[in-house]
């Protein structure tokens, strides 16, 4: 009798397990192309085409600096897409021939178990378990905080690291875009360095400032990118009038929301701004939290990938620049210079989002800059330049982290000498 009960329980448990883990989206023979765009007509044709079909997924939007766009194409769309490129004379280069191969590669190297480290990517549960451990090992210096709750009811967690009260605060928001896994890997590494590194420059960072770090902001999207779809970007709230799910969190903030085509009103677009600003519980919670600690921080940094850029406001226009733009450029010089000096020689380009990258409105950095009046705000776009894109091999995590630390030391140092902190 007992055995039957046990077996029945096992059956129920295991079938519940399969219900909870739907088959993963596969990207067999999905290709990524870099397109070189010559004029506005080509650009608007491409944008319209990509919004009409789920078979095309923009990895990196067009930017006026390189005049290029990275786009992922499904095998079923491939022939038609090539014809389209030919017809309109759009130059293209194949970057990745099979995205699934990269995803599989990422999985294989994630098999080494053992303690938490930076040789593979971790899922949300693992990251949170590690955070708990860190909080336990460093009581007094660390403090757990909650930004709020996600649409699916997860707690959006952060850690405050402080060696004494009321030092100038630096806020780091990471993984607002789910598929940008290198961001939370780098954020956890950065937390660990602040707590354990003996390097004088790092000790100085840890001892002189109060750090507020949210390693995974888009918790629902991040969990979904691990369980179901590696290429997921947005939040996970359904839309009442569309079968497409989620909003681009980084277009949902109430600053210049939807202006200058810096976001989309199409729920199926990867840059859907949401029906109204703050439509997502996550962005609303972050804005409330940031407002509540507005007297406690002066620098705001948002982690993204990929492209190797350091981007400052404004995102919504390239006709105007912030009053302190020259200072921001100077800080950017310091950041890029420090990274370039490392053995890897990696190049980061800096400048305003709208001039260096593309017009993006309603972003977190611009909101903090404009509405909370924090005049040092940056987006870091980590490695690489589209060889692997979002699927940056685990073997590059540590090098990326070293670059982050060198860049941050220089960024904070210059911010300090310029008198902002
Ligand atoms: O488009 C974005 O949201 C960011 N690029 S990404 O490829 N990671 O999606 C850039 C955000 C730029 N920041 C501001 N608008 N301030
Ligand atoms: Zn991003
Ligand atoms: Zn410069």
Short mmCIF file of C-alpha atoms and ligand atoms in Angstrom, two decimals, residues 59-61 176-177 179-180 233 248 250-251 271 302-306 309 311-316 353-354 357-366 378-379 381 390, ligand 1:
data_model
loop_
_atom_site.label_atom_id
_atom_site.label_comp_id
_atom_site.label_asym_id
_atom_site.label_seq_id
_atom_site.Cartn_x
_atom_site.Cartn_y
_atom_site.Cartn_z
CA UNK A 59 20.30 41.11 -32.16
CA UNK A 60 21.65 44.59 -32.51
CA UNK A 61 19.67 47.44 -33.94
CA UNK A 176 17.37 43.98 -17.52
CA UNK A 177 17.63 42.15 -20.85
CA UNK A 179 19.51 36.95 -22.78
CA UNK A 180 22.51 39.10 -21.82
CA UNK A 233 15.02 39.64 -24.03
CA UNK A 248 11.49 45.84 -23.29
CA UNK A 250 14.70 49.46 -21.04
CA UNK A 251 12.02 51.32 -23.02
CA UNK A 271 11.88 47.04 -28.29
CA UNK A 302 23.39 49.62 -16.26
CA UNK A 303 25.02 46.38 -17.51
CA UNK A 304 24.20 45.13 -21.02
CA UNK A 305 25.72 43.16 -23.85
CA UNK A 306 26.99 43.18 -26.50
CA UNK A 309 30.42 50.47 -25.73
CA UNK A 311 27.06 54.86 -23.40
CA UNK A 312 25.93 58.01 -21.66
CA UNK A 313 22.75 60.07 -21.98
CA UNK A 314 20.96 61.03 -24.00
CA UNK A 315 19.36 58.02 -25.58
CA UNK A 316 16.31 59.79 -26.97
CA UNK A 353 23.70 56.47 -26.71
CA UNK A 354 21.93 58.23 -29.56
CA UNK A 357 24.49 53.48 -30.87
CA UNK A 358 20.94 54.42 -31.82
CA UNK A 359 18.02 56.41 -30.51
CA UNK A 360 16.61 54.56 -27.49
CA UNK A 361 13.98 56.30 -25.38
CA UNK A 362 12.51 55.46 -22.01
CA UNK A 363 15.64 53.75 -20.68
CA UNK A 364 16.55 53.37 -17.02
CA UNK A 365 19.77 55.39 -17.28
CA UNK A 366 18.05 58.34 -18.94
CA UNK A 378 26.23 54.97 -18.04
CA UNK A 379 25.26 51.85 -19.93
CA UNK A 381 27.73 47.04 -23.32
CA UNK A 390 24.69 37.09 -26.55
O1 LIG B 1 18.89 49.03 -26.63
C1 LIG B 1 19.19 48.96 -25.43
O2 LIG B 1 18.35 49.00 -24.53
C2 LIG B 1 20.65 48.84 -25.04
N1 LIG B 1 21.34 48.01 -26.00
S1 LIG B 1 21.06 46.39 -26.07
O3 LIG B 1 21.71 45.87 -27.25
N2 LIG B 1 21.73 45.69 -24.82
O4 LIG B 1 19.66 46.16 -26.04
C3 LIG B 1 21.26 50.22 -25.01
C4 LIG B 1 20.72 51.10 -23.95
C5 LIG B 1 21.23 52.48 -24.07
N3 LIG B 1 21.01 53.28 -22.95
C6 LIG B 1 20.26 54.41 -22.93
N4 LIG B 1 19.30 54.62 -23.78
N5 LIG B 1 20.55 55.30 -22.03
#
